[in-house]
Short mmCIF file of C-alpha atoms in Angstrom, two decimals:
data_model
loop_
_atom_site.label_atom_id
_atom_site.label_comp_id
_atom_site.label_asym_id
_atom_site.label_seq_id
_atom_site.Cartn_x
_atom_site.Cartn_y
_atom_site.Cartn_z
CA MET A 1 -1.60 -9.47 -28.46
CA LYS A 2 -4.92 -11.22 -27.91
CA LEU A 3 -8.08 -9.28 -27.01
CA LEU A 4 -11.56 -10.22 -25.90
CA LEU A 5 -14.20 -7.88 -27.32
CA VAL A 6 -17.57 -8.05 -25.56
CA GLU A 7 -20.24 -6.00 -27.34
CA ASP A 8 -23.83 -7.09 -28.01
CA THR A 9 -24.51 -4.77 -30.96
CA ILE A 10 -23.59 -7.02 -33.86
CA GLN A 11 -22.64 -4.26 -36.31
CA LEU A 12 -20.41 -2.46 -33.78
CA ASN A 13 -18.83 -5.71 -32.62
CA ARG A 14 -17.92 -6.68 -36.17
CA ALA A 15 -16.63 -3.18 -36.99
CA LEU A 16 -14.42 -3.03 -33.90
CA SER A 17 -13.22 -6.59 -34.43
CA THR A 18 -12.19 -5.74 -38.00
CA LEU A 19 -10.42 -2.59 -36.81
CA LEU A 20 -8.50 -4.44 -34.12
CA LYS A 21 -7.47 -7.24 -36.45
CA ARG A 22 -6.21 -4.67 -38.99
CA ASN A 23 -4.03 -3.33 -36.19
CA SER A 24 -2.45 -6.77 -35.68
CA TYR A 25 -4.50 -7.91 -32.67
CA LEU A 26 -5.97 -11.38 -32.32
CA VAL A 27 -9.62 -10.96 -31.36
CA ASP A 28 -12.29 -13.17 -29.81
CA SER A 29 -15.78 -11.67 -29.97
CA ALA A 30 -18.54 -12.26 -27.42
CA PHE A 31 -22.07 -10.87 -27.74
CA ASP A 32 -23.37 -11.31 -24.18
CA GLY A 33 -22.01 -11.60 -20.65
CA GLU A 34 -22.54 -15.32 -20.38
CA GLU A 35 -20.50 -15.96 -23.52
CA ALA A 36 -17.79 -13.60 -22.24
CA LEU A 37 -17.41 -15.59 -19.02
CA LEU A 38 -17.04 -18.81 -21.03
CA PHE A 39 -14.21 -17.23 -23.04
CA LEU A 40 -12.52 -16.02 -19.84
CA LYS A 41 -12.76 -19.49 -18.35
CA ASP A 42 -10.97 -21.11 -21.29
CA TYR A 43 -8.57 -18.45 -22.61
CA THR A 44 -6.10 -15.80 -21.46
CA TYR A 45 -6.14 -12.28 -22.91
CA ASP A 46 -3.92 -9.21 -22.88
CA VAL A 47 -6.84 -6.74 -22.76
CA ILE A 48 -10.62 -7.08 -22.41
CA VAL A 49 -12.89 -4.50 -24.04
CA LEU A 50 -16.19 -4.87 -22.21
CA ASP A 51 -19.53 -3.17 -22.83
CA ILE A 52 -21.62 -2.58 -19.70
CA MET A 53 -25.09 -2.97 -21.24
CA LEU A 54 -25.15 -6.66 -22.17
CA PRO A 55 -27.90 -9.30 -22.35
CA ARG A 56 -28.02 -12.28 -19.98
CA ILE A 57 -25.25 -11.03 -17.67
CA ASP A 58 -24.33 -7.34 -17.70
CA GLY A 59 -20.80 -6.05 -18.08
CA LEU A 60 -20.40 -4.96 -14.46
CA GLU A 61 -21.28 -8.45 -13.26
CA VAL A 62 -18.80 -9.94 -15.76
CA LEU A 63 -16.15 -7.56 -14.41
CA LYS A 64 -16.99 -8.47 -10.82
CA ARG A 65 -16.82 -12.22 -11.48
CA ALA A 66 -13.58 -11.88 -13.46
CA ARG A 67 -11.83 -10.02 -10.64
CA SER A 68 -13.27 -12.38 -8.01
CA SER A 69 -11.82 -15.35 -9.89
CA GLY A 70 -8.36 -13.77 -9.89
CA ILE A 71 -8.29 -12.52 -13.50
CA GLN A 72 -6.08 -9.40 -13.52
CA THR A 73 -6.25 -8.72 -17.27
CA PRO A 74 -6.65 -4.97 -18.00
CA ILE A 75 -10.30 -4.16 -18.70
CA ILE A 76 -11.70 -1.18 -20.62
CA LEU A 77 -15.40 -0.55 -20.02
CA LEU A 78 -17.56 0.72 -22.87
CA THR A 79 -20.90 2.31 -22.11
CA ALA A 80 -23.46 4.77 -23.37
CA LYS A 81 -23.72 6.03 -19.80
CA SER A 82 -21.20 8.62 -18.64
CA THR A 83 -22.36 9.72 -15.19
CA VAL A 84 -19.92 9.97 -12.31
CA GLU A 85 -21.78 7.18 -10.47
CA ASP A 86 -21.33 4.78 -13.38
CA LYS A 87 -17.62 5.55 -13.56
CA ILE A 88 -17.16 5.05 -9.82
CA THR A 89 -19.02 1.72 -9.89
CA GLY A 90 -16.89 0.37 -12.73
CA LEU A 91 -13.60 1.58 -11.27
CA ASP A 92 -14.53 0.27 -7.82
CA LEU A 93 -15.15 -3.19 -9.28
CA GLY A 94 -11.67 -3.23 -10.82
CA ALA A 95 -11.89 -1.69 -14.28
CA ASP A 96 -8.66 -0.15 -15.57
CA ASP A 97 -10.20 2.36 -17.96
CA TYR A 98 -13.58 3.75 -19.01
CA LEU A 99 -14.65 4.88 -22.48
CA PRO A 100 -18.12 6.41 -22.99
CA LYS A 101 -19.92 5.99 -26.31
CA PRO A 102 -19.67 7.37 -28.90
CA PHE A 103 -15.87 7.21 -29.01
CA SER A 104 -13.11 7.63 -31.55
CA THR A 105 -11.62 4.36 -32.75
CA GLU A 106 -8.18 6.00 -32.55
CA GLU A 107 -8.81 6.75 -28.89
CA LEU A 108 -9.78 3.13 -28.23
CA LEU A 109 -6.57 1.93 -29.93
CA ALA A 110 -4.50 4.41 -27.90
CA ARG A 111 -6.02 3.23 -24.64
CA ILE A 112 -5.38 -0.41 -25.54
CA ARG A 113 -1.75 0.42 -26.35
CA ALA A 114 -1.41 2.26 -23.04
CA LEU A 115 -2.75 -0.68 -21.03
CA THR A 116 -0.60 -3.24 -22.83
CA ARG A 117 2.52 -1.09 -22.30
CA ARG A 118 1.89 -0.95 -18.58
CA LYS A 119 1.10 -4.68 -18.45
CA ASN A 120 4.35 -5.55 -20.22
CA ASN A 121 6.36 -3.36 -17.87
CA VAL A 122 5.21 -5.15 -14.71
CA ILE A 123 8.10 -6.60 -12.70
CA LYS A 124 7.41 -10.22 -11.87
CA GLU A 125 9.77 -10.61 -8.91
CA ASN A 126 8.34 -10.52 -5.39
CA LYS A 127 8.05 -6.93 -4.31
CA GLU A 128 7.07 -6.28 -0.70
CA ILE A 129 7.96 -3.10 1.11
CA THR A 130 7.02 -1.54 4.41
CA TYR A 131 6.00 2.01 5.14
CA GLY A 132 5.09 2.84 8.71
CA ASP A 133 2.84 0.03 9.90
CA LEU A 134 1.92 -1.00 6.34
CA LEU A 135 3.19 -4.08 4.55
CA ILE A 136 2.72 -3.37 0.85
CA ASP A 137 2.71 -6.30 -1.58
CA GLU A 138 2.88 -4.65 -5.01
CA ASN A 139 2.65 -7.83 -7.07
CA ASN A 140 -0.36 -9.22 -5.22
CA LEU A 141 -2.02 -5.80 -4.98
CA SER A 142 -2.50 -5.91 -1.22
CA ILE A 143 -1.71 -3.98 1.94
CA LYS A 144 -1.60 -5.36 5.47
CA VAL A 145 -1.43 -4.09 9.03
CA ASN A 146 -0.77 -7.01 11.36
CA ASP A 147 -3.40 -9.64 10.49
CA ARG A 148 -5.70 -7.28 8.60
CA LYS A 149 -5.52 -7.17 4.81
CA GLU A 150 -7.05 -5.11 2.01
CA THR A 151 -6.83 -5.76 -1.73
CA LEU A 152 -6.13 -2.77 -3.99
CA SER A 153 -6.91 -2.12 -7.63
CA LYS A 154 -3.97 -1.54 -9.96
CA LYS A 155 -4.58 2.21 -10.01
CA GLU A 156 -4.80 2.34 -6.22
CA MET A 157 -1.47 0.52 -5.93
CA GLN A 158 0.19 2.77 -8.50
CA ILE A 159 -0.92 5.88 -6.63
CA LEU A 160 0.06 4.46 -3.24
CA MET A 161 3.53 3.48 -4.50
CA LEU A 162 4.02 6.96 -5.95
CA LEU A 163 3.19 8.50 -2.58
CA VAL A 164 5.46 6.04 -0.75
CA GLU A 165 8.36 6.72 -3.10
CA ASN A 166 7.99 10.45 -2.40
CA LYS A 167 7.40 9.82 1.31
CA GLU A 168 6.37 13.06 3.00
CA LYS A 169 6.78 15.21 -0.11
CA VAL A 170 3.67 16.67 -1.70
CA VAL A 171 2.80 14.94 -4.99
CA SER A 172 0.76 17.09 -7.37
CA LEU A 173 -2.38 15.97 -9.17
CA ASP A 174 -0.55 16.33 -12.48
CA THR A 175 2.24 14.02 -11.29
CA ILE A 176 -0.25 11.41 -10.10
CA THR A 177 -2.10 11.58 -13.40
CA ARG A 178 1.06 11.16 -15.48
CA SER A 179 2.31 8.28 -13.34
CA ALA A 180 -0.89 6.26 -12.90
CA TRP A 181 -2.37 6.87 -16.36
CA ASP A 182 -0.25 6.30 -19.46
CA VAL A 183 -2.00 9.02 -21.43
CA GLU A 184 -2.54 12.12 -19.30
CA SER A 185 -5.51 13.42 -21.25
CA TYR A 186 -7.40 10.18 -20.53
CA SER A 187 -7.56 10.94 -16.82
CA THR A 188 -9.16 13.73 -14.86
CA ASN A 189 -8.73 15.23 -11.41
CA GLU A 190 -12.05 13.59 -10.61
CA ASN A 191 -10.56 10.13 -11.22
CA VAL A 192 -7.62 10.90 -8.91
CA TRP A 193 -9.99 12.07 -6.17
CA VAL A 194 -11.99 8.85 -6.49
CA PHE A 195 -8.95 6.61 -6.08
CA ILE A 196 -7.53 8.69 -3.22
CA SER A 197 -10.90 8.29 -1.48
CA TYR A 198 -10.76 4.51 -1.96
CA LEU A 199 -7.22 4.36 -0.56
CA ARG A 200 -8.15 6.41 2.49
CA LYS A 201 -11.08 4.13 3.28
CA LYS A 202 -8.92 1.01 2.99
CA LEU A 203 -6.22 2.47 5.23
CA GLU A 204 -8.91 3.36 7.76
CA SER A 205 -10.35 -0.16 7.63
CA LEU A 206 -6.90 -1.48 8.59
CA ASN A 207 -6.61 1.03 11.45
CA SER A 208 -3.34 2.09 9.86
CA LYS A 209 -1.43 5.05 11.26
CA VAL A 210 -0.48 5.93 7.70
CA LYS A 211 -2.71 8.75 6.46
CA ILE A 212 -3.11 10.39 3.05
CA LYS A 213 -3.04 14.13 3.58
CA SER A 214 -3.85 16.87 1.10
CA ILE A 215 -2.83 20.47 0.60
CA ARG A 216 -5.40 22.44 -1.32
CA TYR A 217 -4.38 23.26 -4.90
CA GLN A 218 -1.05 21.44 -4.41
CA GLY A 219 -1.54 17.70 -4.04
CA TYR A 220 -1.22 14.76 -1.66
CA TYR A 221 1.37 13.26 0.68
CA LEU A 222 1.68 10.41 3.19
CA GLU A 223 1.95 10.99 6.91
CA TYR A 224 2.86 8.35 9.49
CA LYS A 225 2.47 9.12 13.19
CA ASN A 226 3.41 6.35 15.58
CA ASP A 227 1.75 7.75 18.70
#
């Protein structure tokens, strides 16, 4: 497994790099956003550990440019900030996980293992399904209604597929957490609410007749009404 570690604090970068190498990872270290983008241009990684507060180009801009260029490598954001707004911004730009500082090195290793497990379990064959008026392309992380198209994050797709597989059954928050996050304790109900909100907005932008409905204290389900 090859990782890109992007952290501008030299001492922390070296400590984390040593830790990761001792756990059998190959590690490239970058100390600013500009250097990180050069690494991403030339090399492929299994996971990117990316600090938000970086010189030259900040971590959120690196994340944005990586996703815009088609890089789907799992990304864990590191930051000293832990407000809800910061989490939403990072997740909305395509981050797969979020780890506020200070953090346990064992927790970082567990999150990396979780992301690499999910990455290795991805089915490479074409996988398109329909539900109501939606065409869902799981591999390309997109949904379409006629000529309109929206791109989803990995978490959004995982949650949508879980709801589709259960059709009109109510899926609990606990079930969504266990299915979309490899380690349940690393997610919160707040994260699920955020991604459900994103999905609803994207369905609305497509004028889809598929709706995500909720039952208080129980969970979510899909409803399709072809009026």
